[in-house]
PDB file of C-alpha atoms in Angstrom:
ATOM      1  CA  MET A  18       0.021  -0.201   0.153  1.00 72.00           C
ATOM      2  CA  GLN A  19       1.466   3.296  -1.034  1.00 71.00           C
ATOM      3  CA  SER A  20      -0.160   6.508   0.665  1.00 67.00           C
ATOM      4  CA  SER A  21       1.616   7.602   3.723  1.00 60.00           C
ATOM      5  CA  ASN A  22       5.197   8.174   2.473  1.00 65.00           C
ATOM      6  CA  ASP A  23       6.373   5.430   4.853  1.00 67.00           C
ATOM      7  CA  ALA A  24       9.181   2.861   4.662  1.00 70.00           C
ATOM      8  CA  PRO A  25       8.304  -0.207   2.581  1.00 69.00           C
ATOM      9  CA  TRP A  26       8.601  -2.704   5.719  1.00 67.00           C
ATOM     10  CA  TYR A  27       5.652  -0.707   7.512  1.00 67.00           C
ATOM     11  CA  ALA A  28       3.521  -0.488   4.377  1.00 69.00           C
ATOM     12  CA  THR A  29       3.446  -4.287   3.381  1.00 69.00           C
ATOM     13  CA  SER A  30       1.089  -6.848   4.944  1.00 64.00           C
ATOM     14  CA  GLY A  31       2.884  -9.686   6.907  1.00 58.00           C
ATOM     15  CA  ALA A  32       6.543  -8.005   6.469  1.00 51.00           C
ATOM     16  CA  ASP A  33       9.103  -8.437   9.175  1.00 49.00           C
ATOM     17  CA  ALA A  34      10.419  -4.978  10.163  1.00 46.00           C
ATOM     18  CA  PRO A  35      14.284  -6.020  10.693  1.00 43.00           C
ATOM     19  CA  ALA A  36      14.355  -8.244   7.889  1.00 49.00           C
ATOM     20  CA  GLY A  37      12.613  -5.699   5.656  1.00 55.00           C
ATOM     21  CA  ARG A  38      15.267  -2.989   6.552  1.00 63.00           C
ATOM     22  CA  GLU A  39      18.085  -5.336   5.624  1.00 66.00           C
ATOM     23  CA  GLY A  40      16.503  -6.194   2.075  1.00 68.00           C
ATOM     24  CA  TRP A  41      16.524  -2.452   0.937  1.00 71.00           C
ATOM     25  CA  PRO A  42      19.544  -0.484  -0.303  1.00 73.00           C
ATOM     26  CA  SER A  43      19.963   2.667   1.546  1.00 73.00           C
ATOM     27  CA  GLU A  44      20.025   4.853  -1.830  1.00 71.00           C
ATOM     28  CA  VAL A  45      16.272   3.700  -1.953  1.00 71.00           C
ATOM     29  CA  VAL A  46      15.142   3.814   1.721  1.00 73.00           C
ATOM     30  CA  PRO A  47      17.380   4.780   4.773  1.00 71.00           C
ATOM     31  CA  ALA A  48      17.489   1.873   7.406  1.00 68.00           C
ATOM     32  CA  ASP A  49      16.859   4.144  10.256  1.00 72.00           C
ATOM     33  CA  LEU A  50      13.615   5.486   8.911  1.00 70.00           C
ATOM     34  CA  GLU A  51      11.044   5.546  11.644  1.00 71.00           C
ATOM     35  CA  ALA A  52       7.198   5.115  11.343  1.00 70.00           C
ATOM     36  CA  THR A  53       5.021   8.231  11.215  1.00 75.00           C
ATOM     37  CA  PRO A  54       1.628   8.131  12.802  1.00 78.00           C
ATOM     38  CA  ARG A  55       0.325   7.505   9.571  1.00 80.00           C
ATOM     39  CA  GLY A  56       2.804   4.538   9.192  1.00 79.00           C
ATOM     40  CA  ARG A  57       1.929   3.024  12.290  1.00 81.00           C
ATOM     41  CA  ARG A  58      -1.703   3.080  11.386  1.00 85.00           C
ATOM     42  CA  LEU A  59      -0.963   1.361   8.300  1.00 83.00           C
ATOM     43  CA  SER A  60       0.954  -1.288   9.787  1.00 81.00           C
ATOM     44  CA  ASP A  61      -1.780  -1.903  12.294  1.00 85.00           C
ATOM     45  CA  LEU A  62      -4.283  -2.320   9.661  1.00 86.00           C
ATOM     46  CA  LEU A  63      -2.339  -4.507   7.306  1.00 83.00           C
ATOM     47  CA  ALA A  64      -1.374  -6.706  10.309  1.00 81.00           C
ATOM     48  CA  ARG A  65      -5.071  -7.289  10.961  1.00 82.00           C
ATOM     49  CA  THR A  66      -6.104  -8.165   7.490  1.00 78.00           C
ATOM     50  CA  GLU A  67      -5.721 -11.948   6.884  1.00 72.00           C
ATOM     51  CA  CYS A  68      -7.091 -12.214   3.353  1.00 67.00           C
ATOM     52  CA  ALA A  69      -7.000  -9.046   1.473  1.00 70.00           C
ATOM     53  CA  ASP A  70      -9.323  -8.324  -1.492  1.00 80.00           C
ATOM     54  CA  GLU A  71     -10.148  -5.131  -3.587  1.00 82.00           C
ATOM     55  CA  ARG A  72     -12.752  -4.045  -0.905  1.00 85.00           C
ATOM     56  CA  GLU A  73     -10.496  -4.546   2.047  1.00 86.00           C
ATOM     57  CA  LEU A  74      -7.568  -2.822   0.344  1.00 87.00           C
ATOM     58  CA  ALA A  75      -9.992   0.313  -0.490  1.00 88.00           C
ATOM     59  CA  ARG A  76     -10.772   0.569   3.180  1.00 90.00           C
ATOM     60  CA  ILE A  77      -7.497   0.654   4.355  1.00 89.00           C
ATOM     61  CA  ALA A  78      -6.438   2.935   1.629  1.00 88.00           C
ATOM     62  CA  PHE A  79      -9.341   5.478   2.556  1.00 92.00           C
ATOM     63  CA  ASP A  80      -8.901   5.185   6.386  1.00 93.00           C
ATOM     64  CA  THR A  81      -9.947   8.379   8.221  1.00 95.00           C
ATOM     65  CA  LEU A  82      -9.058   7.613  11.587  1.00 95.00           C
ATOM     66  CA  CYS A  83      -6.872  10.400  13.568  1.00 95.00           C
ATOM     67  CA  PRO A  84      -4.918   8.756  16.029  1.00 93.00           C
ATOM     68  CA  ARG A  85      -3.526  11.991  17.563  1.00 93.00           C
ATOM     69  CA  GLY A  86      -7.026  13.094  17.668  1.00 95.00           C
ATOM     70  CA  GLN A  87      -8.389  10.066  19.274  1.00 95.00           C
ATOM     71  CA  ASP A  88      -5.475  10.591  21.925  1.00 96.00           C
ATOM     72  CA  LEU A  89      -6.512  14.034  22.871  1.00 97.00           C
ATOM     73  CA  ARG A  90     -10.324  13.035  22.939  1.00 97.00           C
ATOM     74  CA  ASP A  91      -9.856  10.571  25.313  1.00 98.00           C
ATOM     75  CA  ALA A  92      -7.168  12.519  27.655  1.00 97.00           C
ATOM     76  CA  VAL A  93      -9.975  15.208  27.780  1.00 97.00           C
ATOM     77  CA  GLU A  94     -12.407  12.583  28.948  1.00 97.00           C
ATOM     78  CA  ARG A  95     -10.117  11.367  31.686  1.00 97.00           C
ATOM     79  CA  GLY A  96      -9.573  15.222  32.548  1.00 97.00           C
ATOM     80  CA  TRP A  97     -13.059  15.603  33.173  1.00 97.00           C
ATOM     81  CA  ASP A  98     -13.293  12.418  35.382  1.00 96.00           C
ATOM     82  CA  ALA A  99     -10.422  13.552  37.318  1.00 96.00           C
ATOM     83  CA  HIS A 100     -10.799  17.099  37.740  1.00 96.00           C
ATOM     84  CA  GLY A 101     -14.260  18.110  36.507  1.00 93.00           C
ATOM     85  CA  ASP A 102     -15.675  18.900  40.212  1.00 93.00           C
ATOM     86  CA  GLY A 103     -12.956  21.558  40.563  1.00 92.00           C
ATOM     87  CA  LEU A 104     -13.250  23.527  37.166  1.00 92.00           C
ATOM     88  CA  ALA A 105     -15.395  26.687  36.676  1.00 90.00           C
ATOM     89  CA  ALA A 106     -18.619  26.529  34.878  1.00 90.00           C
ATOM     90  CA  VAL A 107     -18.508  27.095  31.219  1.00 93.00           C
ATOM     91  CA  SER A 108     -20.629  28.621  28.521  1.00 96.00           C
ATOM     92  CA  PRO A 109     -23.093  26.932  26.575  1.00 97.00           C
ATOM     93  CA  ASP A 110     -21.311  27.301  23.348  1.00 97.00           C
ATOM     94  CA  VAL A 111     -18.152  25.859  25.432  1.00 97.00           C
ATOM     95  CA  ARG A 112     -19.990  23.056  26.768  1.00 97.00           C
ATOM     96  CA  PHE A 113     -21.728  22.043  23.160  1.00 98.00           C
ATOM     97  CA  LEU A 114     -18.090  22.069  21.610  1.00 98.00           C
ATOM     98  CA  ASP A 115     -16.458  19.999  24.419  1.00 98.00           C
ATOM     99  CA  ARG A 116     -19.384  17.246  24.119  1.00 97.00           C
ATOM    100  CA  THR A 117     -18.938  17.436  20.158  1.00 98.00           C
ATOM    101  CA  LEU A 118     -15.496  16.836  20.709  1.00 98.00           C
ATOM    102  CA  ARG A 119     -15.789  14.170  23.579  1.00 97.00           C
ATOM    103  CA  THR A 120     -18.223  12.220  21.312  1.00 98.00           C
ATOM    104  CA  TRP A 121     -16.418  12.261  18.224  1.00 98.00           C
ATOM    105  CA  ASP A 122     -15.671   8.793  16.538  1.00 97.00           C
ATOM    106  CA  GLY A 123     -12.044  10.073  15.657  1.00 97.00           C
ATOM    107  CA  ARG A 124     -12.524  10.034  12.026  1.00 97.00           C
ATOM    108  CA  ALA A 125     -12.349  12.908   9.526  1.00 97.00           C
ATOM    109  CA  ASP A 126     -15.254  12.447   7.491  1.00 97.00           C
ATOM    110  CA  VAL A 127     -16.933  15.027   5.465  1.00 97.00           C
ATOM    111  CA  GLY A 128     -19.830  14.881   7.742  1.00 97.00           C
ATOM    112  CA  SER A 129     -17.672  15.128  10.807  1.00 98.00           C
ATOM    113  CA  GLU A 130     -18.380  18.088  13.156  1.00 98.00           C
ATOM    114  CA  GLY A 131     -15.988  16.778  15.817  1.00 98.00           C
ATOM    115  CA  MET A 132     -13.028  17.215  13.129  1.00 98.00           C
ATOM    116  CA  THR A 133     -14.232  20.623  12.631  1.00 98.00           C
ATOM    117  CA  VAL A 134     -14.185  21.488  16.119  1.00 98.00           C
ATOM    118  CA  LEU A 135     -10.589  19.628  16.725  1.00 98.00           C
ATOM    119  CA  PHE A 136      -8.938  21.431  13.532  1.00 97.00           C
ATOM    120  CA  HIS A 137      -9.899  24.926  15.180  1.00 97.00           C
ATOM    121  CA  LEU A 138      -8.842  23.845  18.399  1.00 97.00           C
ATOM    122  CA  ARG A 139      -5.483  23.086  17.380  1.00 95.00           C
ATOM    123  CA  ARG A 140      -5.280  26.290  15.613  1.00 92.00           C
ATOM    124  CA  VAL A 141      -5.221  28.161  18.953  1.00 94.00           C
ATOM    125  CA  THR A 142      -3.952  25.977  21.506  1.00 94.00           C
ATOM    126  CA  ASP A 143      -0.693  25.653  23.031  1.00 93.00           C
ATOM    127  CA  LEU A 144      -1.418  22.153  24.590  1.00 94.00           C
ATOM    128  CA  PRO A 145       1.029  19.562  23.266  1.00 94.00           C
ATOM    129  CA  TRP A 146      -0.482  16.287  21.779  1.00 94.00           C
ATOM    130  CA  PRO A 147      -1.039  13.780  24.651  1.00 95.00           C
ATOM    131  CA  VAL A 148       0.535  10.408  24.615  1.00 93.00           C
ATOM    132  CA  PRO A 149      -1.899   7.596  24.435  1.00 92.00           C
ATOM    133  CA  GLY A 150      -3.291   6.883  27.758  1.00 95.00           C
ATOM    134  CA  ALA A 151      -2.482  10.401  29.281  1.00 97.00           C
ATOM    135  CA  THR A 152      -4.724  12.505  31.299  1.00 97.00           C
ATOM    136  CA  LEU A 153      -5.019  16.271  31.111  1.00 97.00           C
ATOM    137  CA  ALA A 154      -3.924  17.995  34.303  1.00 97.00           C
ATOM    138  CA  ALA A 155      -6.166  20.537  36.053  1.00 97.00           C
ATOM    139  CA  SER A 156      -4.441  23.350  34.378  1.00 96.00           C
ATOM    140  CA  GLN A 157      -4.391  21.823  31.079  1.00 97.00           C
ATOM    141  CA  MET A 158      -8.067  21.419  31.403  1.00 97.00           C
ATOM    142  CA  ARG A 159      -8.665  24.951  32.064  1.00 97.00           C
ATOM    143  CA  ALA A 160      -6.625  26.089  28.980  1.00 97.00           C
ATOM    144  CA  TYR A 161      -8.593  23.467  27.035  1.00 97.00           C
ATOM    145  CA  LEU A 162     -11.768  25.159  28.239  1.00 97.00           C
ATOM    146  CA  GLU A 163     -10.503  28.838  27.543  1.00 97.00           C
ATOM    147  CA  ASP A 164      -9.333  27.645  23.981  1.00 97.00           C
ATOM    148  CA  LEU A 165     -12.719  26.327  23.146  1.00 98.00           C
ATOM    149  CA  ALA A 166     -13.953  29.741  23.934  1.00 97.00           C
ATOM    150  CA  LYS A 167     -11.937  31.007  21.163  1.00 97.00           C
ATOM    151  CA  VAL A 168     -13.075  28.268  19.014  1.00 98.00           C
ATOM    152  CA  ALA A 169     -16.599  29.168  19.566  1.00 98.00           C
ATOM    153  CA  ALA A 170     -15.920  32.881  18.734  1.00 98.00           C
ATOM    154  CA  THR A 171     -14.126  31.910  15.352  1.00 97.00           C
ATOM    155  CA  MET A 172     -16.692  29.492  14.340  1.00 98.00           C
ATOM    156  CA  ARG A 173     -19.599  31.940  14.962  1.00 97.00           C
ATOM    157  CA  ALA A 174     -17.829  34.763  13.073  1.00 97.00           C
ATOM    158  CA  CYS A 175     -16.760  32.444  10.121  1.00 97.00           C
ATOM    159  CA  TYR A 176     -20.039  30.507   9.331  1.00 97.00           C
ATOM    160  CA  ALA A 177     -23.022  32.198  10.776  1.00 96.00           C
ATOM    161  CA  ASP A 178     -24.325  33.181   7.319  1.00 95.00           C
ATOM    162  CA  ASP A 179     -23.680  29.835   6.025  1.00 94.00           C
ATOM    163  CA  VAL A 180     -25.299  27.284   8.239  1.00 95.00           C
ATOM    164  CA  PRO A 181     -28.059  27.243  10.526  1.00 96.00           C
ATOM    165  CA  ASP A 182     -25.878  26.605  13.447  1.00 97.00           C
ATOM    166  CA  PRO A 183     -22.488  27.778  13.186  1.00 97.00           C
ATOM    167  CA  LEU A 184     -21.085  25.421  15.917  1.00 98.00           C
ATOM    168  CA  ARG A 185     -22.217  22.551  13.820  1.00 98.00           C
ATOM    169  CA  VAL A 186     -20.087  22.778  10.733  1.00 98.00           C
ATOM    170  CA  PRO A 187     -19.350  19.531   8.802  1.00 98.00           C
ATOM    171  CA  TRP A 188     -15.812  18.849   7.786  1.00 98.00           C
ATOM    172  CA  GLY A 189     -16.572  18.686   4.242  1.00 96.00           C
ATOM    173  CA  MET A 190     -17.969  22.123   4.200  1.00 97.00           C
ATOM    174  CA  ILE A 191     -14.729  23.872   5.020  1.00 97.00           C
ATOM    175  CA  HIS A 192     -12.193  21.160   3.909  1.00 96.00           C
ATOM    176  CA  PHE A 193     -12.429  20.880   0.002  1.00 94.00           C
ATOM    177  CA  LEU A 194     -10.494  20.698  -3.521  1.00 91.00           C
ATOM    178  CA  GLU A 195     -11.328  22.731  -6.302  1.00 90.00           C
ATOM    179  CA  ARG A 196     -10.842  21.578  -9.796  1.00 88.00           C
ATOM    180  CA  GLY A 197     -12.494  22.229 -12.842  1.00 86.00           C
ATOM    181  CA  GLY A 198     -14.639  25.130 -11.652  1.00 88.00           C
ATOM    182  CA  ARG A 199     -16.110  22.484  -8.980  1.00 90.00           C
ATOM    183  CA  ARG A 200     -15.616  22.134  -5.302  1.00 94.00           C
ATOM    184  CA  PHE A 201     -15.258  18.451  -4.081  1.00 94.00           C
ATOM    185  CA  PRO A 202     -15.596  17.983  -0.373  1.00 95.00           C
ATOM    186  CA  LEU A 203     -13.058  15.867   1.078  1.00 94.00           C
ATOM    187  CA  ALA A 204     -12.303  13.539   3.974  1.00 95.00           C
ATOM    188  CA  GLY A 205      -9.092  12.973   5.303  1.00 93.00           C
ATOM    189  CA  GLY A 206      -6.669  14.658   7.813  1.00 92.00           C
ATOM    190  CA  THR A 207      -4.277  17.526   7.916  1.00 91.00           C
ATOM    191  CA  ILE A 208      -0.525  18.633   8.496  1.00 88.00           C
ATOM    192  CA  GLU A 209      -1.246  18.598  12.394  1.00 89.00           C
ATOM    193  CA  ILE A 210      -3.876  15.966  12.730  1.00 93.00           C
ATOM    194  CA  PRO A 211      -2.814  13.320  10.278  1.00 90.00           C
ATOM    195  CA  ALA A 212      -4.919  10.402   8.946  1.00 91.00           C
ATOM    196  CA  LEU A 213      -3.882   7.725   6.191  1.00 89.00           C
ATOM    197  CA  LEU A 214      -5.862   9.673   3.978  1.00 90.00           C
ATOM    198  CA  MET A 215      -4.566  12.907   3.794  1.00 87.00           C
ATOM    199  CA  ALA A 216      -5.605  16.257   2.364  1.00 84.00           C
ATOM    200  CA  HIS A 217      -4.371  19.705   3.457  1.00 79.00           C
ATOM    201  CA  ALA A 218      -3.782  23.330   2.561  1.00 80.00           C
ATOM    202  CA  LYS A 219      -0.569  25.084   2.335  1.00 78.00           C
ATOM    203  CA  SER A 220       1.486  24.980   5.568  1.00 79.00           C
ATOM    204  CA  GLU A 221       1.931  28.115   7.743  1.00 77.00           C
ATOM    205  CA  GLY A 222       4.735  27.152  10.146  1.00 77.00           C
ATOM    206  CA  GLY A 223       3.742  23.339  10.258  1.00 76.00           C
ATOM    207  CA  ARG A 224       0.050  24.148  10.552  1.00 79.00           C
ATOM    208  CA  ASP A 225      -2.672  24.349   7.888  1.00 82.00           C
ATOM    209  CA  ARG A 226      -3.505  27.537   6.195  1.00 87.00           C
ATOM    210  CA  MET A 227      -7.090  28.637   6.983  1.00 93.00           C
ATOM    211  CA  THR A 228      -8.696  31.438   4.961  1.00 93.00           C
ATOM    212  CA  SER A 229     -10.113  34.636   6.737  1.00 94.00           C
ATOM    213  CA  ASP A 230     -13.550  33.010   6.291  1.00 94.00           C
ATOM    214  CA  GLY A 231     -12.476  29.688   8.017  1.00 96.00           C
ATOM    215  CA  LEU A 232     -12.109  27.455   4.879  1.00 96.00           C
ATOM    216  CA  VAL A 233      -9.226  25.102   4.204  1.00 94.00           C
ATOM    217  CA  PRO A 234      -9.024  24.692   0.354  1.00 92.00           C
ATOM    218  CA  CYS A 235      -6.560  21.453   0.116  1.00 89.00           C
ATOM    219  CA  VAL A 236      -3.401  21.813  -2.291  1.00 82.00           C
ATOM    220  CA  ALA A 237      -1.649  18.549  -1.187  1.00 78.00           C
ATOM    221  CA  GLY A 238      -1.916  15.320   0.782  1.00 76.00           C
ATOM    222  CA  SER A 239      -2.456  11.673  -0.477  1.00 77.00           C
ATOM    223  CA  SER A 240      -1.760  13.145  -3.867  1.00 75.00           C
ATOM    224  CA  PHE A 241      -1.295   9.357  -5.137  1.00 79.00           C
ATOM    225  CA  VAL A 242      -2.884   6.396  -3.482  1.00 86.00           C
ATOM    226  CA  HIS A 243      -1.850   2.954  -4.797  1.00 85.00           C
ATOM    227  CA  GLY A 244      -2.640  -0.649  -3.818  1.00 85.00           C
ATOM    228  CA  HIS A 245      -0.955  -3.689  -4.625  1.00 82.00           C
ATOM    229  CA  LEU A 246      -2.599  -7.175  -4.169  1.00 81.00           C
ATOM    230  CA  LEU A 247      -0.300 -10.062  -5.060  1.00 76.00           C
ATOM    231  CA  GLU A 248      -2.190 -13.500  -5.280  1.00 71.00           C
ATOM    232  CA  ARG A 249      -0.477 -16.595  -5.725  1.00 65.00           C
ATOM    233  CA  GLU A 250      -3.092 -18.749  -7.590  1.00 61.00           C
ATOM    234  CA  GLY A 251      -0.504 -21.460  -8.732  1.00 58.00           C
ATOM    235  CA  ARG A 252       1.999 -20.628 -11.214  1.00 56.00           C
ATOM    236  CA  PRO A 253       2.385 -17.699 -12.731  1.00 60.00           C
ATOM    237  CA  GLY A 254       1.214 -15.615  -9.728  1.00 64.00           C
ATOM    238  CA  ILE A 255      -1.270 -12.820 -10.319  1.00 73.00           C
ATOM    239  CA  VAL A 256      -1.082  -9.013  -9.537  1.00 79.00           C
ATOM    240  CA  ARG A 257      -3.714  -6.885  -9.402  1.00 82.00           C
ATOM    241  CA  ASP A 258      -3.498  -2.950  -8.928  1.00 87.00           C
ATOM    242  CA  TRP A 259      -5.704   0.201  -8.176  1.00 89.00           C
ATOM    243  CA  ALA A 260      -4.816   3.736  -7.945  1.00 88.00           C
ATOM    244  CA  VAL A 261      -6.327   7.179  -8.182  1.00 88.00           C
ATOM    245  CA  THR A 262      -4.470  10.666  -8.125  1.00 83.00           C
ATOM    246  CA  PRO A 263      -6.794  13.424  -6.840  1.00 81.00           C
ATOM    247  CA  VAL A 264      -5.440  16.115  -9.287  1.00 76.00           C
ATOM    248  CA  GLY A 265      -6.260  13.785 -12.236  1.00 73.00           C
ATOM    249  CA  GLN A 266      -3.640  13.700 -15.086  1.00 71.00           C
ATOM    250  CA  ILE A 267      -5.036  16.676 -17.156  1.00 76.00           C
ATOM    251  CA  ASP A 268      -3.957  20.431 -16.435  1.00 77.00           C
ATOM    252  CA  PRO A 269      -7.299  22.223 -16.892  1.00 78.00           C
ATOM    253  CA  ALA A 270      -5.657  25.182 -18.850  1.00 81.00           C
ATOM    254  CA  TRP A 271      -4.320  22.772 -21.323  1.00 82.00           C
ATOM    255  CA  TRP A 272      -7.888  20.794 -22.056  1.00 83.00           C
ATOM    256  CA  PRO A 273     -10.509  22.566 -19.913  1.00 81.00           C
ATOM    257  CA  ARG A 274     -13.416  20.300 -21.470  1.00 82.00           C
ATOM    258  CA  SER A 275     -11.752  16.976 -21.034  1.00 84.00           C
ATOM    259  CA  PRO A 276     -13.417  14.817 -18.766  1.00 81.00           C
ATOM    260  CA  HIS A 277     -10.321  13.758 -17.359  1.00 82.00           C
ATOM    261  CA  VAL A 278      -9.956  17.090 -15.381  1.00 85.00           C
ATOM    262  CA  VAL A 279     -12.088  16.017 -12.636  1.00 88.00           C
ATOM    263  CA  ASP A 280     -12.863  11.944 -13.235  1.00 89.00           C
ATOM    264  CA  GLN A 281     -10.199  11.086 -10.442  1.00 88.00           C
ATOM    265  CA  THR A 282     -11.122  13.927  -8.358  1.00 89.00           C
ATOM    266  CA  GLU A 283     -14.758  12.708  -8.063  1.00 91.00           C
ATOM    267  CA  LEU A 284     -13.546   9.267  -7.526  1.00 91.00           C
ATOM    268  CA  TYR A 285     -11.200  10.270  -4.669  1.00 91.00           C
ATOM    269  CA  ALA A 286     -13.993  12.414  -3.238  1.00 92.00           C
ATOM    270  CA  ARG A 287     -16.197   9.095  -3.043  1.00 92.00           C
ATOM    271  CA  GLY A 288     -13.262   7.154  -1.460  1.00 90.00           C
ATOM    272  CA  GLN A 289     -12.867   5.090  -4.603  1.00 91.00           C
ATOM    273  CA  TRP A 290     -10.197   4.058  -6.920  1.00 90.00           C
ATOM    274  CA  ALA A 291      -9.693   2.572 -10.143  1.00 88.00           C
ATOM    275  CA  PRO A 292      -7.834  -0.453 -11.569  1.00 87.00           C
ATOM    276  CA  LEU A 293      -4.478  -0.017 -13.337  1.00 86.00           C
ATOM    277  CA  ARG A 294      -3.940  -1.382 -16.541  1.00 82.00           C
ATOM    278  CA  LEU A 295      -0.590  -3.233 -16.414  1.00 79.00           C
ATOM    279  CA  SER A 296      -0.466  -5.372 -19.455  1.00 78.00           C
ATOM    280  CA  ARG A 297      -0.621  -4.851 -23.214  1.00 81.00           C
ATOM    281  CA  GLN A 298      -3.845  -6.717 -23.521  1.00 80.00           C
ATOM    282  CA  GLU A 299      -5.667  -4.481 -20.725  1.00 77.00           C
ATOM    283  CA  VAL A 300      -4.558  -1.357 -22.394  1.00 80.00           C
ATOM    284  CA  GLU A 301      -5.910  -2.426 -25.750  1.00 79.00           C
ATOM    285  CA  MET A 302      -9.369  -3.489 -24.178  1.00 78.00           C
ATOM    286  CA  THR A 303      -9.616   0.047 -22.462  1.00 74.00           C
ATOM    287  CA  LEU A 304      -8.772   1.531 -26.026  1.00 74.00           C
ATOM    288  CA  CYS A 305     -10.975  -1.027 -27.870  1.00 67.00           C
ATOM    289  CA  PRO A 306     -13.457  -2.327 -25.154  1.00 57.00           C
ATOM    290  CA  HIS A 307     -15.309  -5.059 -27.515  1.00 53.00           C
ATOM    291  CA  ALA A 308     -11.952  -6.716 -28.676  1.00 51.00           C
ATOM    292  CA  GLY A 309     -11.364 -10.107 -27.214  1.00 49.00           C
ATOM    293  CA  ARG A 310     -14.000  -9.831 -24.580  1.00 46.00           C
ATOM    294  CA  ALA A 311     -14.136 -13.595 -24.062  1.00 42.00           C
ATOM    295  CA  ASP A 312     -10.391 -13.702 -23.373  1.00 41.00           C
ATOM    296  CA  HIS A 313     -10.181 -10.746 -21.104  1.00 42.00           C
ATOM    297  CA  GLU A 314     -12.251 -12.022 -17.813  1.00 45.00           C
ATOM    298  CA  HIS A 315     -10.707  -9.890 -15.210  1.00 44.00           C
ATOM    299  CA  PRO A 316     -10.058  -5.821 -16.056  1.00 45.00           C
ATOM    300  CA  ALA A 317      -7.591  -5.547 -13.029  1.00 45.00           C
ATOM    301  CA  ARG A 318      -5.574  -8.647 -13.316  1.00 45.00           C
ATOM    302  CA  THR A 319      -2.006  -9.199 -14.764  1.00 44.00           C
ATOM    303  CA  THR A 320      -0.150 -12.580 -15.272  1.00 45.00           C
ATOM    304  CA  LEU A 321       3.398 -12.501 -14.343  1.00 43.00           C
ATOM    305  CA  ARG A 322       5.734 -14.758 -16.267  1.00 46.00           C
ATOM    306  CA  LEU A 323       9.389 -14.560 -14.281  1.00 41.00           C
ATOM    307  CA  ARG A 324      12.353 -15.509 -16.308  1.00 47.00           C
ATOM    308  CA  ARG A 325      15.608 -16.783 -15.002  1.00 44.00           C
ATOM    309  CA  PRO A 326      18.629 -14.685 -15.493  1.00 43.00           C
TER     310      PRO A 326
END
């Protein structure tokens, strides 16, 4: 699975990390490359996948879970349990945003209101990301609630004219990709809140740039998502591949009316990808779909015939 800029030994199901490191030349990938939060999530998903198929591979490729966000959510919950009786009363806006974050499922889906709250919180807070299992201290809980008051003010200023309740803003409303004169709401993590599926704006000091009206127009992220499925069905073996490039293959300035300006963007926004044509026969079938139909039973299957040197 290629989507998270991590070393091959983190991105291959069943790979043994030490052996994987030794099998790659240093000019290809450094042996001391450690896993990012995305790499650890990818390794975990692949390790729990016993028999992958196209659907399972796509589920992994388009995973939107944000481990850092989960850790913060859980640390806040434990902070309430430990220090809630000693905290001052908060405004209805802060209470609502706190409840939104604490009940968030940890995913950066287009309909997620919790992801929107977390994104704004990370822009104003000085609190560090908690480690897994941590509990926010009393002073950190007070700072967290003060930061939520700032978030409430920002969201009311930015979204009051766009939605009935400016504190309930779906992630896909502010997090999107514009291409071909259209706006595509996108799921996915950001620079500060990473997920396997990524889509983020330009960086400002390590944080995502947000427009003055609270929008996050994406320009980067998982710009290429590619899954390989190796099947050993006797000899020769089978390779099946799928991929998607969110920005497509066509520059709108060159060919603005081409359907390929947005076709891959549409797939990516729906959490889908397309089979790759790896053999001459598959490419010819794409160009002339009626030729040799009886001999072409699977559109995303290629036979490997290995020769000895």
